[in-house]
mmCIF file of N, CA and C in Angstrom:
data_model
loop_
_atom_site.group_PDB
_atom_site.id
_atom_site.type_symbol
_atom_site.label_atom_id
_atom_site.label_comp_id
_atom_site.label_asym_id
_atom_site.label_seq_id
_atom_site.Cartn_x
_atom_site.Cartn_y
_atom_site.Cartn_z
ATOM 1 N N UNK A 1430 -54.279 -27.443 -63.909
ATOM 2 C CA UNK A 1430 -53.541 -26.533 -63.091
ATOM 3 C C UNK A 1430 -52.069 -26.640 -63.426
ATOM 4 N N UNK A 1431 -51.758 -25.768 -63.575
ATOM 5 C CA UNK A 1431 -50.017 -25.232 -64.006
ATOM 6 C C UNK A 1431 -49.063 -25.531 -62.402
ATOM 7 N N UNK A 1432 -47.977 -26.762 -63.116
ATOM 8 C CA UNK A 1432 -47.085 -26.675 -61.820
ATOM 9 C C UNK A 1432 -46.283 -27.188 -62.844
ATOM 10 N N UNK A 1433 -44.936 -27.058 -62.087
ATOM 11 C CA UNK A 1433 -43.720 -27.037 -62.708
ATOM 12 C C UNK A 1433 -43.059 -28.587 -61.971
ATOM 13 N N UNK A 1434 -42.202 -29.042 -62.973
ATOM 14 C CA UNK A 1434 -41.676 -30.227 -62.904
ATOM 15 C C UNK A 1434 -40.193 -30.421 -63.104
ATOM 16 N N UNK A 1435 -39.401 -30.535 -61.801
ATOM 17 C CA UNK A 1435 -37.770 -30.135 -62.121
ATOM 18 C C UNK A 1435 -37.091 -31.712 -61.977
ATOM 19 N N UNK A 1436 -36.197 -32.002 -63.304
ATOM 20 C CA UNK A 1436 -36.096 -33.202 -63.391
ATOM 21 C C UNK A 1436 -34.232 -32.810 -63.028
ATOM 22 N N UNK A 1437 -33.646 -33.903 -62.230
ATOM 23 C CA UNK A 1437 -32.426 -34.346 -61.794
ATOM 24 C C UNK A 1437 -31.029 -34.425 -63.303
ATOM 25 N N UNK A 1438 -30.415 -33.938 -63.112
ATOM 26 C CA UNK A 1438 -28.938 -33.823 -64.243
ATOM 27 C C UNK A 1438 -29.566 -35.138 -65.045
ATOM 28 N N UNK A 1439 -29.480 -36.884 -64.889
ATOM 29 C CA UNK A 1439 -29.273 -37.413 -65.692
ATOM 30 C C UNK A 1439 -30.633 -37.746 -66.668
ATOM 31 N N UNK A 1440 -31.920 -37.358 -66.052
ATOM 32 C CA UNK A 1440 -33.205 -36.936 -66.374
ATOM 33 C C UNK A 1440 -33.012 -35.947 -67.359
ATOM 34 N N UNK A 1441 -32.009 -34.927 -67.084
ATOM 35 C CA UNK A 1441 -32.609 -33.718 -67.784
ATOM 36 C C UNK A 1441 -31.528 -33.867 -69.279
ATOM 37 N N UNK A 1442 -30.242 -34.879 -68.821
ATOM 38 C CA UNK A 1442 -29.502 -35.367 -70.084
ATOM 39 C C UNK A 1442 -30.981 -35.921 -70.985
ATOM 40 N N UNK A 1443 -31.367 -36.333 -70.986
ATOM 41 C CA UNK A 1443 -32.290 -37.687 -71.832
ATOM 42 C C UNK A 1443 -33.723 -36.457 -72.065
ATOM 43 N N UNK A 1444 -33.711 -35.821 -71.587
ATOM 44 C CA UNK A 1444 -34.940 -35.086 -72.238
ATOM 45 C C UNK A 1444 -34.239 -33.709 -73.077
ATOM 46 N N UNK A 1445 -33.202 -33.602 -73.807
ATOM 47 C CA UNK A 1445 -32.885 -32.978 -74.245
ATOM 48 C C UNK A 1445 -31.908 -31.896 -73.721
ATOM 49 N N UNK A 1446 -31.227 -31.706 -72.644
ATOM 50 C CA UNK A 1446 -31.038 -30.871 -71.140
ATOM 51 C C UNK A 1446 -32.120 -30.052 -70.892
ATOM 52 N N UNK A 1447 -33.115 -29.980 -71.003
ATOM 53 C CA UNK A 1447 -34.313 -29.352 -70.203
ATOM 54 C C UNK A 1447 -34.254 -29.733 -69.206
ATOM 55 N N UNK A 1448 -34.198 -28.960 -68.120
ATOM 56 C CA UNK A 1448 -34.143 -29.247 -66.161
ATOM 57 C C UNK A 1448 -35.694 -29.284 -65.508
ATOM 58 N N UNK A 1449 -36.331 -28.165 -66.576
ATOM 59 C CA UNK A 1449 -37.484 -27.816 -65.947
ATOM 60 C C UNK A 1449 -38.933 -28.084 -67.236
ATOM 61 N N UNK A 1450 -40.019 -28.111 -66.499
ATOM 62 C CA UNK A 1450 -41.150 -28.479 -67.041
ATOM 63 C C UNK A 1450 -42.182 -27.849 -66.846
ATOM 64 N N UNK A 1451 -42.781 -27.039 -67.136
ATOM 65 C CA UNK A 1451 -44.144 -26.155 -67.012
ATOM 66 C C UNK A 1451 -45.527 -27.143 -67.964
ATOM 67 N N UNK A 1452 -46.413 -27.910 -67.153
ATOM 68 C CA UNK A 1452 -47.533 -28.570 -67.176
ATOM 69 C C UNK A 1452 -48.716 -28.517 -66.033
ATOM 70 N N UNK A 1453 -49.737 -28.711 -67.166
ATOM 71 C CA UNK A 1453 -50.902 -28.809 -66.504
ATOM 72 C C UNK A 1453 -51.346 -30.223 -66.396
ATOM 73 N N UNK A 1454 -51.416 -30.433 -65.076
ATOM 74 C CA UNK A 1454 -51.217 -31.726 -64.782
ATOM 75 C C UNK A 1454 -52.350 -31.657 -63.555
ATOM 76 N N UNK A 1455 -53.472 -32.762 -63.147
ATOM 77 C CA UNK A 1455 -54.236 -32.943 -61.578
ATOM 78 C C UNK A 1455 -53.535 -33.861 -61.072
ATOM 79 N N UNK A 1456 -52.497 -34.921 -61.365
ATOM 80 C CA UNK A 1456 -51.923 -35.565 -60.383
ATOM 81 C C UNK A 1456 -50.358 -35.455 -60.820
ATOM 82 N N UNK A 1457 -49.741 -36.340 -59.754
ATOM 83 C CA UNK A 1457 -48.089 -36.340 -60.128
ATOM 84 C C UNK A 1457 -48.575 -37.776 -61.208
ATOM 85 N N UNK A 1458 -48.750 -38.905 -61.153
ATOM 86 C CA UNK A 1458 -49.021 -39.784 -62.726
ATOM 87 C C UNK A 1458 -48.886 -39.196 -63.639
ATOM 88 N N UNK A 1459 -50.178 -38.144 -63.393
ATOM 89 C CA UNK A 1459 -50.726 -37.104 -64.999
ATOM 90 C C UNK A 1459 -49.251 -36.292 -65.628
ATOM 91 N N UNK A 1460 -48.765 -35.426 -64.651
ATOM 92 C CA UNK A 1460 -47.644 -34.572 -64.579
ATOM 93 C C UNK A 1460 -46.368 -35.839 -65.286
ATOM 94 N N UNK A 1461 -45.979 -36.568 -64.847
ATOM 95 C CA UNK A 1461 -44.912 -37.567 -64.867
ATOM 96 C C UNK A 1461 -45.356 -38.347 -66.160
ATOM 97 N N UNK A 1462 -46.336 -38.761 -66.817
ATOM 98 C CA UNK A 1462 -46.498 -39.290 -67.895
ATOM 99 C C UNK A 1462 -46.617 -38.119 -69.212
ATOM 100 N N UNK A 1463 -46.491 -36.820 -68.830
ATOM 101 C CA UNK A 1463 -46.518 -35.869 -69.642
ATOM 102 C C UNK A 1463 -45.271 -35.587 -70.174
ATOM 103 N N UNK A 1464 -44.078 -35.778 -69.016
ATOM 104 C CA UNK A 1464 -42.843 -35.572 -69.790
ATOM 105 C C UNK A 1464 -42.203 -36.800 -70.728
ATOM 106 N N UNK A 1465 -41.369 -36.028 -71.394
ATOM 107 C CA UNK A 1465 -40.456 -36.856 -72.409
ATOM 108 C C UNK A 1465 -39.830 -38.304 -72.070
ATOM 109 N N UNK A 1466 -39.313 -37.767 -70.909
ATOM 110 C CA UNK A 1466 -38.615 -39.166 -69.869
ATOM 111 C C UNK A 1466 -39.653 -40.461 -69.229
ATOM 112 N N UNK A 1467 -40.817 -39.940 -70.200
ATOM 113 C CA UNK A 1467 -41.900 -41.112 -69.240
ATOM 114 C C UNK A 1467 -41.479 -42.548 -69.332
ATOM 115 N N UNK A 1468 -41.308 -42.863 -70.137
ATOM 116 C CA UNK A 1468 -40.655 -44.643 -70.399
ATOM 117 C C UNK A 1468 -39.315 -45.001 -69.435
ATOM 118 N N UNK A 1469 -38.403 -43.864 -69.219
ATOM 119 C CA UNK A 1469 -37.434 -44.261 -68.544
ATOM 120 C C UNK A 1469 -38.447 -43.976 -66.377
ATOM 121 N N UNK A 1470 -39.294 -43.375 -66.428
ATOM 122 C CA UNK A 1470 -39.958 -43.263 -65.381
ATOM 123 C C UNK A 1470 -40.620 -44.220 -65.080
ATOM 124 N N UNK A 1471 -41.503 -45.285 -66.049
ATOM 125 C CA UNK A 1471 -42.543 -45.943 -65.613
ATOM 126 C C UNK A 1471 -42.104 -47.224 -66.307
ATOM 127 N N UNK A 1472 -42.405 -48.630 -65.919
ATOM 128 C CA UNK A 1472 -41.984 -49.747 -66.462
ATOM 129 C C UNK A 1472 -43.012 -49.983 -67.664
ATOM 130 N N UNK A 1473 -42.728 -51.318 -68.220
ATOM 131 C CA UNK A 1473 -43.578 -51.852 -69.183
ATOM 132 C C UNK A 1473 -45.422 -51.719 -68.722
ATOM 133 N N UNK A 1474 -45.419 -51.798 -67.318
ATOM 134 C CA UNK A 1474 -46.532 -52.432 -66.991
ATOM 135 C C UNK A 1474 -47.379 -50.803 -66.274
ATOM 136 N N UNK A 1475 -46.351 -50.028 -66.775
ATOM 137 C CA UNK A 1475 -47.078 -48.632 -66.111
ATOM 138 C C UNK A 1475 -46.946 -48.229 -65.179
ATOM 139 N N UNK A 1476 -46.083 -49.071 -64.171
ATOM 140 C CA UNK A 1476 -46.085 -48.734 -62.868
ATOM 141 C C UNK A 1476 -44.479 -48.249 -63.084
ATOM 142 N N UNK A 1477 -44.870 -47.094 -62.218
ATOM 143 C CA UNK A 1477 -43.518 -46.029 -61.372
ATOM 144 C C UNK A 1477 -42.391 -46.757 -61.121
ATOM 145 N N UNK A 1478 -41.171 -46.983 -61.717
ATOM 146 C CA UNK A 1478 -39.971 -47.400 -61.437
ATOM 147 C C UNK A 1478 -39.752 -47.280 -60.002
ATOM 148 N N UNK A 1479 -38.882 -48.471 -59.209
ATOM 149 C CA UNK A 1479 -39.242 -48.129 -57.660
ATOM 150 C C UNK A 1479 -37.839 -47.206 -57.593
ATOM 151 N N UNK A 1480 -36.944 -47.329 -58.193
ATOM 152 C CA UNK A 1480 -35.611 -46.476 -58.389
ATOM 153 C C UNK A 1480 -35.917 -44.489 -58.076
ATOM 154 N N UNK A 1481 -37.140 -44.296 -59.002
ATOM 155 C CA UNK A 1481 -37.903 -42.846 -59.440
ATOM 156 C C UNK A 1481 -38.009 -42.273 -57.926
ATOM 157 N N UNK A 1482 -37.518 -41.722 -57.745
ATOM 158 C CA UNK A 1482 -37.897 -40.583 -56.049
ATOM 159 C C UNK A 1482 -38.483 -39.451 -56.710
ATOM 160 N N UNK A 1483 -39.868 -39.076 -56.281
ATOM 161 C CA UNK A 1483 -40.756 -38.235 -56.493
ATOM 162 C C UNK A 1483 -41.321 -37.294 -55.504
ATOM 163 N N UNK A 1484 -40.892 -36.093 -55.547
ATOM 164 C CA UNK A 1484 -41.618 -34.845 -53.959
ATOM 165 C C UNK A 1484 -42.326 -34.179 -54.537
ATOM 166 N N UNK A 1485 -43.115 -33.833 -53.788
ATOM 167 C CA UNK A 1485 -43.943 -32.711 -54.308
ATOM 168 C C UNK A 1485 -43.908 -31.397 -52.794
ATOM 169 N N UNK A 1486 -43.684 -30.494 -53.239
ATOM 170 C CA UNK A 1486 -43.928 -30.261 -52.186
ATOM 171 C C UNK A 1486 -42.570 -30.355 -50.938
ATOM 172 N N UNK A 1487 -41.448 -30.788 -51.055
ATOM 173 C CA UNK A 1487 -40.273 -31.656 -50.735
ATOM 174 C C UNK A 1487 -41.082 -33.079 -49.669
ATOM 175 N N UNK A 1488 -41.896 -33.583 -49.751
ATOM 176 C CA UNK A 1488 -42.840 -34.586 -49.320
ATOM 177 C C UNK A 1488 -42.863 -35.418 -50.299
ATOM 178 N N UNK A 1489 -42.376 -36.696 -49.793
ATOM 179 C CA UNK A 1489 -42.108 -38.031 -51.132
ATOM 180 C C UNK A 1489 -43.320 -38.735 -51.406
ATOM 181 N N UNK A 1490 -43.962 -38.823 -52.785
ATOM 182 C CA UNK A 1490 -45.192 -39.105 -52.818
ATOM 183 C C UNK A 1490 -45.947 -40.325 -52.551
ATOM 184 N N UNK A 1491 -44.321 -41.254 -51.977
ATOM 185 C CA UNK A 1491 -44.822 -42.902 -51.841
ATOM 186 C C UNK A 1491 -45.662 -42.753 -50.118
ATOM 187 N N UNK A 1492 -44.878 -41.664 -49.493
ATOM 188 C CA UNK A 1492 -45.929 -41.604 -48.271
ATOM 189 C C UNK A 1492 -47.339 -40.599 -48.332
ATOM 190 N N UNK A 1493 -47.500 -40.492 -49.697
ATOM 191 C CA UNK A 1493 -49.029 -39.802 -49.508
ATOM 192 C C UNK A 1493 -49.490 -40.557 -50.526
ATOM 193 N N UNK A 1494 -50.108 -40.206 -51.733
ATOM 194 C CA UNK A 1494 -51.401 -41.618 -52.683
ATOM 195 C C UNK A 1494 -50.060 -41.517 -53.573
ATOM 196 N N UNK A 1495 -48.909 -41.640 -53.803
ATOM 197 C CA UNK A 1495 -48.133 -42.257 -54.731
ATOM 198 C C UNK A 1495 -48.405 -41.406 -55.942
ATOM 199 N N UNK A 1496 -48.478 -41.955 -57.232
ATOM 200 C CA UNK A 1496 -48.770 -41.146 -58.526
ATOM 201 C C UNK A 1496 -50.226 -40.749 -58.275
ATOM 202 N N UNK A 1497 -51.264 -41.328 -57.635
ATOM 203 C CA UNK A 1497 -52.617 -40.770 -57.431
ATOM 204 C C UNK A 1497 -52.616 -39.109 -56.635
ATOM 205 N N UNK A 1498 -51.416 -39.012 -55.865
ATOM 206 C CA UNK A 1498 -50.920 -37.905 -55.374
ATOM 207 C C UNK A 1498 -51.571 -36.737 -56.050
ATOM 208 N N UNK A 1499 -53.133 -35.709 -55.384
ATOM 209 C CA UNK A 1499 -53.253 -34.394 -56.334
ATOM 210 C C UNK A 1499 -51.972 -33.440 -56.218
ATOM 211 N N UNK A 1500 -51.971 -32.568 -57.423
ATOM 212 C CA UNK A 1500 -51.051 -31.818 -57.041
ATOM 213 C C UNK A 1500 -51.792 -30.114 -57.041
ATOM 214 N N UNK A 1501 -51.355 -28.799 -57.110
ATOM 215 C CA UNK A 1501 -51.755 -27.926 -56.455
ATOM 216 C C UNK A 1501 -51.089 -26.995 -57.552
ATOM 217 N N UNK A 1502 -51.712 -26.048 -57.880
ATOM 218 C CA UNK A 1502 -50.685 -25.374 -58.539
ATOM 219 C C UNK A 1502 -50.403 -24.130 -57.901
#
């Protein structure tokens, strides 16, 4: 499912200035390991930088399943 992924000024420095992201993605993980910026998103060990603020929805995904979070297109 097609949803769009809008990354923050210093995000969108490091992915080339691209702001925005059009992916088919079933979760925010899936979606978030698809872009360019994934290494600066996720640590060595795979897990979500706790720094990373993530909405979907304007709803922050640490209070719903986190990266397991479905998303909707």
């Amino acid at each position: 499912m097609a949803v769009t992924v809008l990354l923050p000024g210093l995000l969108a420095d490091q992915a080339g200035g691209r702001k925005e992201f059009e992916l088919d993605a079933p979760t925010v993980g899936a979606a978030l390991r698809a872009l360019p910026v994934r290494d600066l998103l996720f640590d060595d060990g795979g897990v979500l930088r706790p720094i990373v603020n993530v909405y979907v929805d304007g709803e922050d995904v640490r209070e719903q399943s986190g990266v397991d979070t479905a998303l909707r297109g």
